[in-house]
Each structure stands twice: as structure tokens, then as C-alpha cells.
Short mmCIF file of C-alpha atoms in Angstrom, two decimals:
data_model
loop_
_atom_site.label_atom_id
_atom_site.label_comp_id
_atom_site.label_asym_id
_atom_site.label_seq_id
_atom_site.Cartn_x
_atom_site.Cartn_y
_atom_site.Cartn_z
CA UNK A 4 93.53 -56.58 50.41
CA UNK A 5 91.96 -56.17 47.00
CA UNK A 6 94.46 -54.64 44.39
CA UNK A 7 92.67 -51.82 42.52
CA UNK A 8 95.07 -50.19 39.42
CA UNK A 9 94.23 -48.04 36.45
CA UNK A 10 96.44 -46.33 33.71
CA UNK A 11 95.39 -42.94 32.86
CA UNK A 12 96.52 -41.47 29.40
CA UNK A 13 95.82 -38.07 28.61
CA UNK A 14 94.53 -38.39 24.84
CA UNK A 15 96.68 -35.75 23.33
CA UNK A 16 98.82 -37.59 20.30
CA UNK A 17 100.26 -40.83 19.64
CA UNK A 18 99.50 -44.40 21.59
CA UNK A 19 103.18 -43.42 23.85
CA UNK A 20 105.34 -46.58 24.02
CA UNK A 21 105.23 -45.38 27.86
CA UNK A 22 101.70 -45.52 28.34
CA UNK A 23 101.88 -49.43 27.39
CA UNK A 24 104.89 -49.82 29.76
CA UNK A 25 102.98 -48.07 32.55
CA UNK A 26 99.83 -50.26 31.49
CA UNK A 27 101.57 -53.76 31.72
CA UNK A 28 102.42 -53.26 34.87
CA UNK A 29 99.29 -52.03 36.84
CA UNK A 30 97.39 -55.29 34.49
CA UNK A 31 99.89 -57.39 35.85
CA UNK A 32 99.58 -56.20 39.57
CA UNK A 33 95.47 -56.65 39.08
CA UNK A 34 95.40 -59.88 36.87
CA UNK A 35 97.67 -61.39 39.88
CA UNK A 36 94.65 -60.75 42.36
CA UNK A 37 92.32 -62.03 40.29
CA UNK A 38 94.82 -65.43 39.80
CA UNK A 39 95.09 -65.83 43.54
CA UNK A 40 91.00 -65.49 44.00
CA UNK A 41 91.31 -61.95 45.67
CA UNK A 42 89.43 -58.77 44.27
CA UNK A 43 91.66 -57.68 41.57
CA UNK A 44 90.61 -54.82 38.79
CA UNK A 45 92.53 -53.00 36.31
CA UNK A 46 90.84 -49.41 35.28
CA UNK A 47 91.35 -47.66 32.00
CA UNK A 48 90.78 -43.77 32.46
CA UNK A 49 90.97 -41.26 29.96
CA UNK A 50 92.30 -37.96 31.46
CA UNK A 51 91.02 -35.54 28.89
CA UNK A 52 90.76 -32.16 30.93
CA UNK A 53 93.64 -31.07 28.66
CA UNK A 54 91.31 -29.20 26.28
CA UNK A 55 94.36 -27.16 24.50
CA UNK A 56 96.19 -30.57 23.56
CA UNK A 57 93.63 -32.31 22.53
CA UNK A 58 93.62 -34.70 19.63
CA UNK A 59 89.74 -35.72 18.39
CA UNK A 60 90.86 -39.81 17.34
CA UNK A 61 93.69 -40.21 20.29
CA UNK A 62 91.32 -42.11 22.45
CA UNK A 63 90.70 -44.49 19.94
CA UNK A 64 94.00 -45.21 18.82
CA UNK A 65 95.36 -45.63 22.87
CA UNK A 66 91.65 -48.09 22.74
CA UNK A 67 93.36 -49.78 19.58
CA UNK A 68 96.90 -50.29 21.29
CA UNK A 69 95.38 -51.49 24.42
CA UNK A 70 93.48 -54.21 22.65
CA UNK A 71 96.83 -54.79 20.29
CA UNK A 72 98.69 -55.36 23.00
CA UNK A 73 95.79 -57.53 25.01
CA UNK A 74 95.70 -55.34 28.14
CA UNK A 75 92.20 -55.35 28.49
CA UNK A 76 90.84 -53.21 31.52
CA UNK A 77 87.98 -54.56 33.56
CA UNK A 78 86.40 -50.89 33.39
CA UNK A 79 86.69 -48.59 30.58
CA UNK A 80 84.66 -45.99 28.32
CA UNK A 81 84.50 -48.91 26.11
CA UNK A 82 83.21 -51.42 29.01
CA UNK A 83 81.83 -49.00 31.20
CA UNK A 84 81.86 -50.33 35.05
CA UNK A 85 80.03 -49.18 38.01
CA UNK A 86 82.56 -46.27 38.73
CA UNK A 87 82.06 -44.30 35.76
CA UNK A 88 81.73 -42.49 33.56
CA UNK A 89 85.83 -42.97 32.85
CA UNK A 90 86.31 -39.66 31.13
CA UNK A 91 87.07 -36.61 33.11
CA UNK A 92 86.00 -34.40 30.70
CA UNK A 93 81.96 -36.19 31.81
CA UNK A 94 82.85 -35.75 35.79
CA UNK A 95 83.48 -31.91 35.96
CA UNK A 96 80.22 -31.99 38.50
CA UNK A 97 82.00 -34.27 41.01
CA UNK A 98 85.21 -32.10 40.71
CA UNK A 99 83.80 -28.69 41.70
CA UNK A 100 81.76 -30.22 44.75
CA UNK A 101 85.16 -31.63 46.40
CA UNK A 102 87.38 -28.78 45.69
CA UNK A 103 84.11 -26.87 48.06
CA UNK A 104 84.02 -29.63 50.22
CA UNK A 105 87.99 -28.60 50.61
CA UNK A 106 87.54 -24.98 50.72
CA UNK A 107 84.52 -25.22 53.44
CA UNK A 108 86.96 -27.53 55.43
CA UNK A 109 89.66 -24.88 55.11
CA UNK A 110 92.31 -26.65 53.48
CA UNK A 111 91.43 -24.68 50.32
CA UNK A 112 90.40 -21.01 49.38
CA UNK A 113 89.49 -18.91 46.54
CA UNK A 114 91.87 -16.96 44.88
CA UNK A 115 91.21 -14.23 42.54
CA UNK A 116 95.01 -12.66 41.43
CA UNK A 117 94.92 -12.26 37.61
CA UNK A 118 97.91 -13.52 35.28
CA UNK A 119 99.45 -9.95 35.30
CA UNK A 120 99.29 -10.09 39.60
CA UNK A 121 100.73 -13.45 39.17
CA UNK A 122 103.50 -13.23 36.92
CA UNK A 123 104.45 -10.09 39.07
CA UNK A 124 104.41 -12.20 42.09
CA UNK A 125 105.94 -14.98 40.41
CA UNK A 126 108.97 -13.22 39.06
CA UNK A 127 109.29 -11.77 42.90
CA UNK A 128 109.33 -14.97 43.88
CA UNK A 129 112.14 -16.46 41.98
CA UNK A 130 114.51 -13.41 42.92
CA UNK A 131 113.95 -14.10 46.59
CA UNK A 132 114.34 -17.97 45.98
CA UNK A 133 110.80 -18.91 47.59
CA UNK A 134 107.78 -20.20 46.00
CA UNK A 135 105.25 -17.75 44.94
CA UNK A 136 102.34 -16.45 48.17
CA UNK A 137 99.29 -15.55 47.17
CA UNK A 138 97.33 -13.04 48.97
CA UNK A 139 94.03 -14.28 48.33
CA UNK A 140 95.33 -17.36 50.66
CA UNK A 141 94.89 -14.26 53.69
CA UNK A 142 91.34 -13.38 52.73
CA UNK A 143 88.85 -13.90 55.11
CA UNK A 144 86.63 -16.70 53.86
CA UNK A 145 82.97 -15.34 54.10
CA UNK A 146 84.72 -12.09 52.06
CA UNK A 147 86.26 -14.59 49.56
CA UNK A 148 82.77 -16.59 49.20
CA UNK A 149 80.61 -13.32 48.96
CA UNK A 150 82.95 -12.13 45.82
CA UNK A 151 82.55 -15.61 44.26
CA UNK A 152 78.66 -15.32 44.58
CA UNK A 153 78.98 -11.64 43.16
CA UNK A 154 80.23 -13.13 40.03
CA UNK A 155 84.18 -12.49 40.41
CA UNK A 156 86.01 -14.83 38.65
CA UNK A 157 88.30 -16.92 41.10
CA UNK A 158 90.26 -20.22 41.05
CA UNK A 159 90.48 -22.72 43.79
CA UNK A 160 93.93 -23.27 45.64
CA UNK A 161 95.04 -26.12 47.85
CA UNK A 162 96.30 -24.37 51.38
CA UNK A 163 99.37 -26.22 51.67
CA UNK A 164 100.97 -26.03 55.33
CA UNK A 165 104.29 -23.28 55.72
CA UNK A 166 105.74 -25.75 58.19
CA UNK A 167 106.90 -28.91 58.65
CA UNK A 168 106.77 -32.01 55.60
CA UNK A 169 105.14 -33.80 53.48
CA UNK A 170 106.52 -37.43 53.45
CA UNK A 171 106.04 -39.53 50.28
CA UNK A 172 106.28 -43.06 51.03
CA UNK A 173 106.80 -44.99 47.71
CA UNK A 174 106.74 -49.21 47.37
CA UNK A 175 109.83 -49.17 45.11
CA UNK A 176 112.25 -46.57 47.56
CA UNK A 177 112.94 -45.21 50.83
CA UNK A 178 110.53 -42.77 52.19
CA UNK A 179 110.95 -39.23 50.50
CA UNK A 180 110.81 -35.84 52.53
CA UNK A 181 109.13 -32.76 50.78
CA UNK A 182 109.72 -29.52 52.69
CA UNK A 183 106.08 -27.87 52.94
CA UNK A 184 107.99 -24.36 52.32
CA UNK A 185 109.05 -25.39 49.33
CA UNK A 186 105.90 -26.23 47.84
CA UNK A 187 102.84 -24.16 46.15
CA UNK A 188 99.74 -23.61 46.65
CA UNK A 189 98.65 -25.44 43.17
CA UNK A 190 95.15 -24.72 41.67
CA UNK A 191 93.01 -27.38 42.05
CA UNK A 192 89.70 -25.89 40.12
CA UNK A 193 90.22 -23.90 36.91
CA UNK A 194 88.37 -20.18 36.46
CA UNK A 195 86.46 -21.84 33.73
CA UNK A 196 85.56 -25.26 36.49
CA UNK A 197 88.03 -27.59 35.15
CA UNK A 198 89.95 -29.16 37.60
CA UNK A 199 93.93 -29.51 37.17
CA UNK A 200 95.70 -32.69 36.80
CA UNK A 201 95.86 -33.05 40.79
CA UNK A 202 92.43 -32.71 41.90
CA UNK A 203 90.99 -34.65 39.20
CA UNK A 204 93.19 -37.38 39.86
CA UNK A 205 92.94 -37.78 43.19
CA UNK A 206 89.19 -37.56 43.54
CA UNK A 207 88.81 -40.08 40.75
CA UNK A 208 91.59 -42.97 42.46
CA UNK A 209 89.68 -42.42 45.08
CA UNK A 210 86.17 -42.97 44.15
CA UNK A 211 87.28 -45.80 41.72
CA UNK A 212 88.32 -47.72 45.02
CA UNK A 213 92.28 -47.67 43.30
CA UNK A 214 94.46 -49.07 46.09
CA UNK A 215 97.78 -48.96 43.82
CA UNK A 216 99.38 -46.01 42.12
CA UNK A 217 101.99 -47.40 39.32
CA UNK A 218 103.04 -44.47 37.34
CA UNK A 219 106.40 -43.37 35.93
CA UNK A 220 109.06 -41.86 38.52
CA UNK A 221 108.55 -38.42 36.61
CA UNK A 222 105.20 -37.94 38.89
CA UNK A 223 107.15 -38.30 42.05
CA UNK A 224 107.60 -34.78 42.24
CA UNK A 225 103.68 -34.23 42.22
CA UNK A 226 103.03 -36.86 44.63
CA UNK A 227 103.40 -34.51 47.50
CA UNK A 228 100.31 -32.55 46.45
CA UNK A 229 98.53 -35.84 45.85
CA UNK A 230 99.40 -36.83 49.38
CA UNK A 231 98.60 -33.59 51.17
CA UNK A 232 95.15 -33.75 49.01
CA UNK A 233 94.56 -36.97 50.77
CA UNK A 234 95.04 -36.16 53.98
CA UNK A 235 92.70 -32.65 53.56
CA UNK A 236 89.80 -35.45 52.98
CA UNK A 237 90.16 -37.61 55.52
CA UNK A 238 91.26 -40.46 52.82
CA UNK A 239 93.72 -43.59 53.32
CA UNK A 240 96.74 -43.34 50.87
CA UNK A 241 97.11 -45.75 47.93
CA UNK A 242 100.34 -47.68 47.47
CA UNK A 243 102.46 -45.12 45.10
CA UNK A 244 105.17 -47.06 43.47
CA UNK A 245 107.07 -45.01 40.50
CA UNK A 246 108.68 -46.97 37.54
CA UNK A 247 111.88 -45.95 36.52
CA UNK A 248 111.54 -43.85 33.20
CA UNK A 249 112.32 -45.80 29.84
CA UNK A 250 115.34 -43.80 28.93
CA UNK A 251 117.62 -43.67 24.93
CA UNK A 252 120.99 -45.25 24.97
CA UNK A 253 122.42 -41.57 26.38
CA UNK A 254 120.16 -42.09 29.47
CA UNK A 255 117.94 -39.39 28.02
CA UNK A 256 114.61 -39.58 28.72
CA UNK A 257 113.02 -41.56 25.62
CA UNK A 258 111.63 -39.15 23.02
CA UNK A 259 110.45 -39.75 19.56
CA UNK A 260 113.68 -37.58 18.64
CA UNK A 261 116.21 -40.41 19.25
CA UNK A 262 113.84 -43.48 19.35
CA UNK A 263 110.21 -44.55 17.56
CA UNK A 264 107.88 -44.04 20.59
CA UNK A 265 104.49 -44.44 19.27
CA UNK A 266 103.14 -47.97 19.63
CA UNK A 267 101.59 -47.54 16.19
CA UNK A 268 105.13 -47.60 14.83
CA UNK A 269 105.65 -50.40 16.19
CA UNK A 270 102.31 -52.03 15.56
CA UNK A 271 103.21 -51.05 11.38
CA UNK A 272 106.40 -51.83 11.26
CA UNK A 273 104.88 -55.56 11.98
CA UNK A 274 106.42 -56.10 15.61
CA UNK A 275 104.48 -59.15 17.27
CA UNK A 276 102.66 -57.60 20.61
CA UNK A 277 103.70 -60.54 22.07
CA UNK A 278 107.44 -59.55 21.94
CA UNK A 279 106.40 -55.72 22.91
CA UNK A 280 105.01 -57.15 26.42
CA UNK A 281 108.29 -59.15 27.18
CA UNK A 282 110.71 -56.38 26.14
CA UNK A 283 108.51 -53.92 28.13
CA UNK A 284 108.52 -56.43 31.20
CA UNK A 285 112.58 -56.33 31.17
CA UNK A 286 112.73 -52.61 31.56
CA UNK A 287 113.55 -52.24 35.42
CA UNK A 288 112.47 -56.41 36.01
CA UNK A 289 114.23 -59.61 36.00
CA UNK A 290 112.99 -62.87 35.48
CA UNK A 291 114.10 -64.29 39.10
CA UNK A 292 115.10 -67.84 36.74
CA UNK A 293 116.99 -65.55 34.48
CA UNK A 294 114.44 -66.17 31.35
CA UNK A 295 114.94 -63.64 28.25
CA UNK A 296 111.86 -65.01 26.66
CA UNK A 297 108.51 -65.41 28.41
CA UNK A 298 104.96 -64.48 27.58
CA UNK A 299 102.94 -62.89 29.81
CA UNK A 300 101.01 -65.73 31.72
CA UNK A 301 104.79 -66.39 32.80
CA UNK A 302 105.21 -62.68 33.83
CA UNK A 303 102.08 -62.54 35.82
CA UNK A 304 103.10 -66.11 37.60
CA UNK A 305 106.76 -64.93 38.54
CA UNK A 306 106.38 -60.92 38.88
CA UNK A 307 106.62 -59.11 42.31
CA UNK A 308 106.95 -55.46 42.44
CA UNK A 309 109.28 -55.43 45.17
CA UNK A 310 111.73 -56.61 42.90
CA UNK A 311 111.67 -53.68 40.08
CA UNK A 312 114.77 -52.04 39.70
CA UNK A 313 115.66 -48.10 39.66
CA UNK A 314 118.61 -47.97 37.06
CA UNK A 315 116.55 -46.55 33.88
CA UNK A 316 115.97 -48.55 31.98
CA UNK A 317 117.23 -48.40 27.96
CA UNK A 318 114.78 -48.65 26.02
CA UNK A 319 116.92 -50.85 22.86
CA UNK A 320 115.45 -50.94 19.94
CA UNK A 321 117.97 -53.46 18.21
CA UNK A 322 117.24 -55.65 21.50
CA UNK A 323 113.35 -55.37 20.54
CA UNK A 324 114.29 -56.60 17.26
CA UNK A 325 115.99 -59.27 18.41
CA UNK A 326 113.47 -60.38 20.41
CA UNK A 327 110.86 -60.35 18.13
CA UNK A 328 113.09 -62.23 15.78
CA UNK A 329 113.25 -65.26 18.72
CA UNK A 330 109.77 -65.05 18.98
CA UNK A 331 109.14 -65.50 14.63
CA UNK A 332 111.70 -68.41 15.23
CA UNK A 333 111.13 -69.99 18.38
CA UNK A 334 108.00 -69.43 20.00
CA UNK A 335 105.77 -69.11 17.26
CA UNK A 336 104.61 -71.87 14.86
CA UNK A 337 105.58 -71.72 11.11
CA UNK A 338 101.97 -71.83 10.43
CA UNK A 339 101.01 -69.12 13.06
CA UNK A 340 103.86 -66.85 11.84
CA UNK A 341 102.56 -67.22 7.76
CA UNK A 342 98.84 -66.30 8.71
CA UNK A 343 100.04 -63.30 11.15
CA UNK A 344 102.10 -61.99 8.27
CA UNK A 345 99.35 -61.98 6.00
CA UNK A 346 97.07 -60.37 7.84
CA UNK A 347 99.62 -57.76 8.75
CA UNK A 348 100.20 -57.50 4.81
CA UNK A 349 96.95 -57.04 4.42
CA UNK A 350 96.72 -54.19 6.82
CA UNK A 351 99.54 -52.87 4.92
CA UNK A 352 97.12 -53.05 1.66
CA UNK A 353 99.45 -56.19 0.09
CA UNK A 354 97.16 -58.28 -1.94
CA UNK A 355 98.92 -61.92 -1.42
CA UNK A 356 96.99 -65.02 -2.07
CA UNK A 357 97.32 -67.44 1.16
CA UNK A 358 98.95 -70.50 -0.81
CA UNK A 359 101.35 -72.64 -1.04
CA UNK A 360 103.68 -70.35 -2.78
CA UNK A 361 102.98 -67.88 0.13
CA UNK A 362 104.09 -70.14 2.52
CA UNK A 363 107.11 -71.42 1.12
CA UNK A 364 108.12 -68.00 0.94
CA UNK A 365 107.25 -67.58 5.06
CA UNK A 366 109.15 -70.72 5.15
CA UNK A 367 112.29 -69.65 3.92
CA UNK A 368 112.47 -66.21 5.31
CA UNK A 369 111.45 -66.67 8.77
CA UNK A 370 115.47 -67.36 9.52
CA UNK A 371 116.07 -64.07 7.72
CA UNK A 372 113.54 -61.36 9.01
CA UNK A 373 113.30 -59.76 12.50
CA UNK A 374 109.98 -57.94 12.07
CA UNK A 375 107.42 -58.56 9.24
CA UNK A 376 107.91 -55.13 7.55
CA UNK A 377 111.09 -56.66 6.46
CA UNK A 378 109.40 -59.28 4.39
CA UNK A 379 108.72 -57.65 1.03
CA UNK A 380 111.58 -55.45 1.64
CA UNK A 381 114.05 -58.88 1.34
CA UNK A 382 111.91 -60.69 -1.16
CA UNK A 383 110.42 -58.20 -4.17
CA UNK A 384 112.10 -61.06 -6.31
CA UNK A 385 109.23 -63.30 -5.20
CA UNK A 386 106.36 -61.10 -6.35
CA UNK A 387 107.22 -59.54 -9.41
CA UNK A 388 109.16 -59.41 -12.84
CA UNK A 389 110.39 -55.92 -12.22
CA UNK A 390 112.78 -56.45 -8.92
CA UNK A 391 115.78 -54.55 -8.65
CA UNK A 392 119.29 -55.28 -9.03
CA UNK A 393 121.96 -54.23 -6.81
CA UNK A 394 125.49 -53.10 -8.11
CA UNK A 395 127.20 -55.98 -6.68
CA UNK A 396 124.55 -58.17 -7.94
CA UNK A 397 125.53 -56.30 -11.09
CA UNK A 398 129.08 -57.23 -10.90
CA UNK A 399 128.53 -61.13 -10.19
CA UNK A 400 126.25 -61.36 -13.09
CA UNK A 401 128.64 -59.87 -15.45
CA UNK A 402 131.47 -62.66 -14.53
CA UNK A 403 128.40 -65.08 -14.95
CA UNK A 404 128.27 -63.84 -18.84
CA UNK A 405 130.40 -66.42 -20.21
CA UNK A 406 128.29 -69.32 -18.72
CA UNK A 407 124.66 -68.40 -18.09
CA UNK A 408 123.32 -68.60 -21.24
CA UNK A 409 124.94 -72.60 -21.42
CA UNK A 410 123.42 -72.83 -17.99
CA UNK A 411 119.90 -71.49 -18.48
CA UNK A 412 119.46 -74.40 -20.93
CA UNK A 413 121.02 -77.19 -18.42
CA UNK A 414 118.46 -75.85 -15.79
CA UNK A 415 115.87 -75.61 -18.81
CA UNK A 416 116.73 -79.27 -19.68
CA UNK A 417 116.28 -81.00 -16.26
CA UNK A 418 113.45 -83.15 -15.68
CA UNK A 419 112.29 -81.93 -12.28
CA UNK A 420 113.21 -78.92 -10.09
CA UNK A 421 113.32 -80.44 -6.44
CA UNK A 422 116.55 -79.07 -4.43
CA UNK A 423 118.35 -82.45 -4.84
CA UNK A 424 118.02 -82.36 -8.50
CA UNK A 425 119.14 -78.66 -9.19
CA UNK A 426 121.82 -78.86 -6.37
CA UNK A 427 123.63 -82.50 -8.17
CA UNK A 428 122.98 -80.45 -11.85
CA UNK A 429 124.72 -77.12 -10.24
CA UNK A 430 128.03 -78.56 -9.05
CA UNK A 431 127.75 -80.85 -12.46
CA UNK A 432 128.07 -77.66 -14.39
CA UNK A 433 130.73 -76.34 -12.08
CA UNK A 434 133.35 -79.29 -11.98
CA UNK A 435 132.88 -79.39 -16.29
CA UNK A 436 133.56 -75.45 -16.35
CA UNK A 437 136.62 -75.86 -14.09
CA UNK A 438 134.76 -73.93 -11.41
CA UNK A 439 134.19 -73.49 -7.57
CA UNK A 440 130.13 -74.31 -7.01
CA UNK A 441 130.16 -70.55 -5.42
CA UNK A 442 131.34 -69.42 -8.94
CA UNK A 443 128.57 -70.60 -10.65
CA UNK A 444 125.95 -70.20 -8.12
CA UNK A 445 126.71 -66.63 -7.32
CA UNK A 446 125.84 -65.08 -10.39
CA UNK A 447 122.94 -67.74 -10.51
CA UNK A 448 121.27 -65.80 -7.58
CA UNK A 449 122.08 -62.31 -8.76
CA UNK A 450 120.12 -63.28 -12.40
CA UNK A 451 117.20 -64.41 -10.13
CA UNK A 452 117.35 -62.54 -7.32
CA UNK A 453 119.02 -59.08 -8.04
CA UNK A 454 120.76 -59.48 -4.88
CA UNK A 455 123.74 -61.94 -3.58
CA UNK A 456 121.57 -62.09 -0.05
CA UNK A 457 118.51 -64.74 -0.51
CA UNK A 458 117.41 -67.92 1.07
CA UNK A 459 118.78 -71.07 0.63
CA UNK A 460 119.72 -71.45 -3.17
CA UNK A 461 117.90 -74.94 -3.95
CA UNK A 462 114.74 -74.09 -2.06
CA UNK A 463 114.29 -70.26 -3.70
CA UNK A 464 114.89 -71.95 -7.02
CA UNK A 465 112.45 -74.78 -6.40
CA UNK A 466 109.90 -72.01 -5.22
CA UNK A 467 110.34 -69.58 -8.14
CA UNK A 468 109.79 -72.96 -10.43
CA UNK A 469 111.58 -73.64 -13.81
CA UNK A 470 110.19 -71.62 -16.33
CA UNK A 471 110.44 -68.53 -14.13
CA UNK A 472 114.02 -69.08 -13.50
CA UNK A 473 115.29 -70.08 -16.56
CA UNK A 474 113.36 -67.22 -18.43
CA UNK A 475 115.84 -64.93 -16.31
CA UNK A 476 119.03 -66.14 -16.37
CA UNK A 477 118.23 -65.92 -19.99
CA UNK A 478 117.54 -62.66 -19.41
CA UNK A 479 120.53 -61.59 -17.63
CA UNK A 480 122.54 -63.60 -19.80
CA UNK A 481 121.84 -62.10 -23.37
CA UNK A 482 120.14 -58.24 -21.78
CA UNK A 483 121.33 -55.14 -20.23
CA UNK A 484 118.68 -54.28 -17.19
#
């Protein structure tokens, strides 16, 4: 059976954090095909009907995340394909001839009530607890298509049956049982031809050959329409399975309110995509072996979607941090990590040269930094005369007073500033001053860092190099900053 999936984003703000959750999963499901030597194709559609919510450079940016994140489609705008074009907005032809096709088969009809008849019938509706009847759905048809030819202004409506149900079978749960009476007669084709959410999406799964439906649980209750449209053509069903909704640490739905949920946060803040994909992958899935850590060659060899879970899934953004922080640390090379960070600095419009200095740096603050953003934020020391000091760095290099100007001209004295050298010349000093090594070395870091968090002592002093060093704890030892 070939596997046929597609995410569809509607191009109306931000990259959603959802849309690359939705995404990893239907590339997965395809790329798996494709692995095993079946027919396997993963469809990027832009669902753009939404003319009032429209945002003019959204399709780019969801473009940009997709190719951040390495989710490339097999058919796109951007690729094209032999099933396009992949905008809706450029298929509004296709749309009108089906919703016909549906009303000449009857299991459609014009209907011509205006928003005052229908918020009338509407607020009727809700007193008697019932959804809303139409009474163009009574017309006869040859009266309904002579006042569409006269010019009247009418919308197309799906005839959904009064009795019986609509069953919804879904991959990831038991079958679900709609109640026809309970559902409405939704427009399919707008007054002004566009077609809603449901037509359009049908028509187009269906002539992009999609055989599997992965979308988040919140479409379940539309799926009845979807099926019931299905069934009016004459078409098979696709496999619908719905993924549990990413939800805040309250179970809430996830919402830029309680949690960042534009990729492009992400993407700044200088989280790896890498780490994205895995985190994503553990919201409602298990690596069967128990792995926290894989990439997603591992998730496409191990995934099956039988095994998603419904619990919603919390959408952590501590956990994301830590897991980006494995992958700077573990997974990554110390070389690989250096170059990403200075391209992402780059991005960020930091002019750093790529040397050795650079790179020592990387070195010593890969142990201390979850995402790159934090970089500069931990190390302004590193980069410039004019760093700040904190008040408890403050504090330390007051009690320093009495020594540092004695020890800016031991450390001015030595001849070489390698980490065994400095560390032997440190505790030297200490043991003649009747001190603890922390004592000494304390207030050391606060004069050159402005902090009493760094790296590794020996190392940061090595890096900064002699002259820097000593010119500051001669700073702090004789100036007020």
C-alpha cells in the first residue's frame, strides 16, 4: 500500500511549534515507505483560503522552518510535483466543479438564507437544543438552480443525512459514533466561490492520492463531515489518525500565552533542530528501547504509529533545554558545536572572528550553556573591556582589596600563563597570605570576570592571557567601577 501524507498549514502568523509536530510525523510515516522500497511521499500544502487572516511572508517563514528543521516534502510550492499547484488559493476552479458535481448528485444544494435569516434561525436553534435547518435544503432543485443562473447569490451546503451515524474510524482509537442529527449542514462553497476548510480539504487529499490523515486530535470533531464528504463521491477513506494535542504544564492546550510556540523562537534563541525533532518525537511516543536521545534516522527505523499514546502530551520547555544541552555535550562534536554557534552568532549580527580564541571560549562553555543564546549572555567578559559586575562579585572583590594589588604583580611576574603554572603560583600566594585557595581565587574571578560563575579558573585565565588579566585585577584593585 503506498503511504501518501501531507501537512497543511494555513499561512496566517507564526511557523506554530504544532505545525512541526504534526509535520514530523506524517515525514516519518512517508520517509518509512520510501526506506522499505514502497511508494512513500510526504506533501507540503499551503491552505490559504483564509483571506481575512492572512499574513503576506507566513508562507515563507513555515518554508524556512520546514527546511530548519530538515522536513523536506517531496511536493511543495517550492518543488512543485505533478499534483499541483499546492496552494488552494490557485485551485478555486477544481473546488466549485465538485461542490456541483455534489449538488447534481444530490448530496448538496444551494442555499440562499442571508446572515440576518441565519442568525434568526440560529438563535432558534440553540433554544430548542438542535442544530440549525435550513430551508433552502427543501427547495426543489431545478427552482434552486434557475435562481443561481438568475444571478441570486447562494452558498453551497453539504445535505447531511437526519438519521442514523456517521462512524469515524481513527488508527490511534476505537471507532467514534457521530449522531447525523446532531450535525450541520456546513457550507462547502463560499457566496464569493471559496470553498471552506472541508471541501477544500477533502477534494485536495483526494486528488493528491493522500492515503494517511495525521493531524492533531482537535480535527476529530470535523472528521465526520470529511467522512460523509467521502462517501457523497464515491471515494475510499484515508487512514485518519489524530495526535494528541501538545498541551502547557496545566494540561491547557499550548498557547503562546504560557509557552514560546513559534518555531522562530526557538530557531533565535539558538535551539539545535536536531534536539527540536527528538523532543517533538517524545510527545505521545516512546522509544520501544527506552532511548531519551536519538536523531531522526533512529526515529524513522524504530517508529510505528500504533504505538502513539493519547495522554497529552506536555510540551516542557526546561526538558527541551535539557535536551538540547545533551545534544551540545554529547552528540555533537566540539568542532561542530563552535562553527554552529558562529553561524548562529552571525545570524544574530555578532561579528566574532573564527579563531583560536573563539574556540577556546566554545571549549570552555559548552559544559555551561543549554542553548547558544546563552553564550554571550555568560561570557561578555570574553569580548569586551566594559563587562559588568554583579553585587556579589562586588562584595568578593572588596575582601580581595588587601591582596590584589600584591597579586596582580605575582601573576604579572610569572614566566608563562599555562593552567599548571598559574594554578602552582595561586595556592603559592594563598598558603604565604595564610589563606584558603577559594579566598584568593574568588575575588580573582570577580576582578576578571564580574561574576563568581565562570569556567574553569586556570583555563579562563590562560584564555584571557596575561596582560589582559593582570591589567584588571589592577584595576579592581586600586579603582571604583
Amino acid at each position: 500500500m503506498p503511504v501518501v501524507t501531507r501537512i497543511a498549514p494555513s499561512p496566517t502568523g507564526d511557523p506554530h511549534v504544532g505545525t512541526a509536530y504534526i509535520g514530523l510525523f506524517n515525514h516519518t510515516l512517508a520517509h518509512q515507505a520510501q526506506a522499505a522500497g514502497e511508494e512513500g511521499k510526504f506533501i507540503l500544502r499551503i491552505e490559504d483560503t483564509d483571506r481575512n487572516r492572512y499574513v503576506p511572508d507566513s508562507e515563507k517563514r513555515i518554508f524556512q522552518m520546514m527546511q530548519w528543521l530538515g522536513l523536506t516534502p517531496d511536493e511543495s510550492p517550492l518543488q512543485g510535483g505533478p499534483n499541483g499547484p499546492y496552494r488552494q488559493s490557485e485551485r478555486f476552479d477544481i473546488y466549485g466543479e465538485y461542490a456541483r458535481k455534489l449538488v447534481e448528485s444530490g448530496h448538496a444544494y444551494y442555499a440562499f438564507e442571508t446572515p440576518e435569516e441565519l442568525a434568526a434561525l440560529r438563535e432558534e436553534a440553540q433554544k430548542e437544543g438542535r442544530v440549525i435547518a435550513v430551508p433552502s435544503r427543501d427547495l426543489d432543485p431545478a427552482e434552486a438552480q434557475r435562481r443561481v443562473e438568475a444571478g441570486e447569490a447562494a452558498v453551497i451546503r453539504l445535505k447531511v443525512p437526519r438519521e442514523g451515524e456517521t462512524v469515524v474510524n481513527d488508527a490511534l482509537r476505537k471507532p467514534i459514533a457521530f449522531q447525523n442529527r446532531e450535525i450541520d449542514d456546513k457550507v462547502l462553497l463560499k457566496a464569493d466561490r471559496y470553498p471552506t476548510y472541508h471541501l477544500a480539504n477533502v477534494v485536495d487529499d483526494r486528488l493528491m492520492g493522500v492515503t494517511h490523515v495525521i493531524r492533531a486530535e482537535e480535527w476529530i470533531t470535523s472528521t465526520p463531515i470529511h467522512v460523509l464528504l467521502y462517501r457523497a463521491f464515491g471515494w475510499p477513506e484515508p487512514v485518519f489518525a489524530h495526535m494528541p494535542l501538545l498541551r502547557n504544564a496545566d494540561k491547557s492546550k499550548i498557547s503562546k500565552r504560557k509557552n514560546p510556540t513559534s518555531v522562530e523562537w526557538y530557531m533565535e534563541q539558538g535551539f539545535l533542530p536536531e534536539a527540536m525533532l527528538n523532543f517533538l518525537a517524545t510527545m505521545g511516543w516512546t522509544h520501544p528501547e527506552g532511548q531519551e536521545i536519538f536523531d531522526l534516522a533512529e526515529f524513522q527505523r524504530v517508529f510505528r504509529l500504533e504505538d502513539v499514546t493519547l495522554g497529552g502530551p506536555v510540551f516542557s520547555l526546561d526538558k527541551l533545554k535539557w535536551m538540547n544541552g545533551k545534544y551540545l555535550r554529547e552528540v555533537l562534536s566540539e568542532e561542530e558545536v563552535a562553527k554552529r554557534l558562529h553561524d548562529y552568532l552571525a545570524s544574530q549580527k555578532h561579528d566574532l572572528p573564527y579563531d583560536d580564541y573563539f574556540r577556546a571560549v566554545v571549549h570552555m562553555m559548552i559544559p555551561r550553556m543549554d542553548v547558544f543564546s546563552e553564550f554571550l549572555e555568560k561570557t561578555p567578559y570574553f569580548w569586551s573591556e566594559g563587562y559588568p559586575v554583579n553585587e556579589k562579585a562586588q562584595k568578593l572583590i572588596e575582601e580581595g582589596r588587601p591582596f590584589l594589588r600584591e597579586l596582580a604583580a605575582r601573576l604579572k611576574n610569572l614566566p608563562s600563563f599555562d593552567p599548571a603554572t598559574t594554578e602552582a603560583a595561586l595556592r603559592a600566594f594563598a598558603e604565604e597570605k595564610g589563606l584558603k585557595p577559594g579566598k584568593v581565587m574568588q575575588p580573582l574571578r570577580a576582578a576578571i570576570a564580574g561574576t563568581s560563575e565562570s569556567p574553569g579558573m586556570f583555563e579562563m585565565l590562560e584564555a584571557l592571557g596575561q596582560e589582559r588579566v593582570v591589567a584588571r585585577v589592577e584595576r579592581a584593585a586600586g579603582a571604583d567601577r
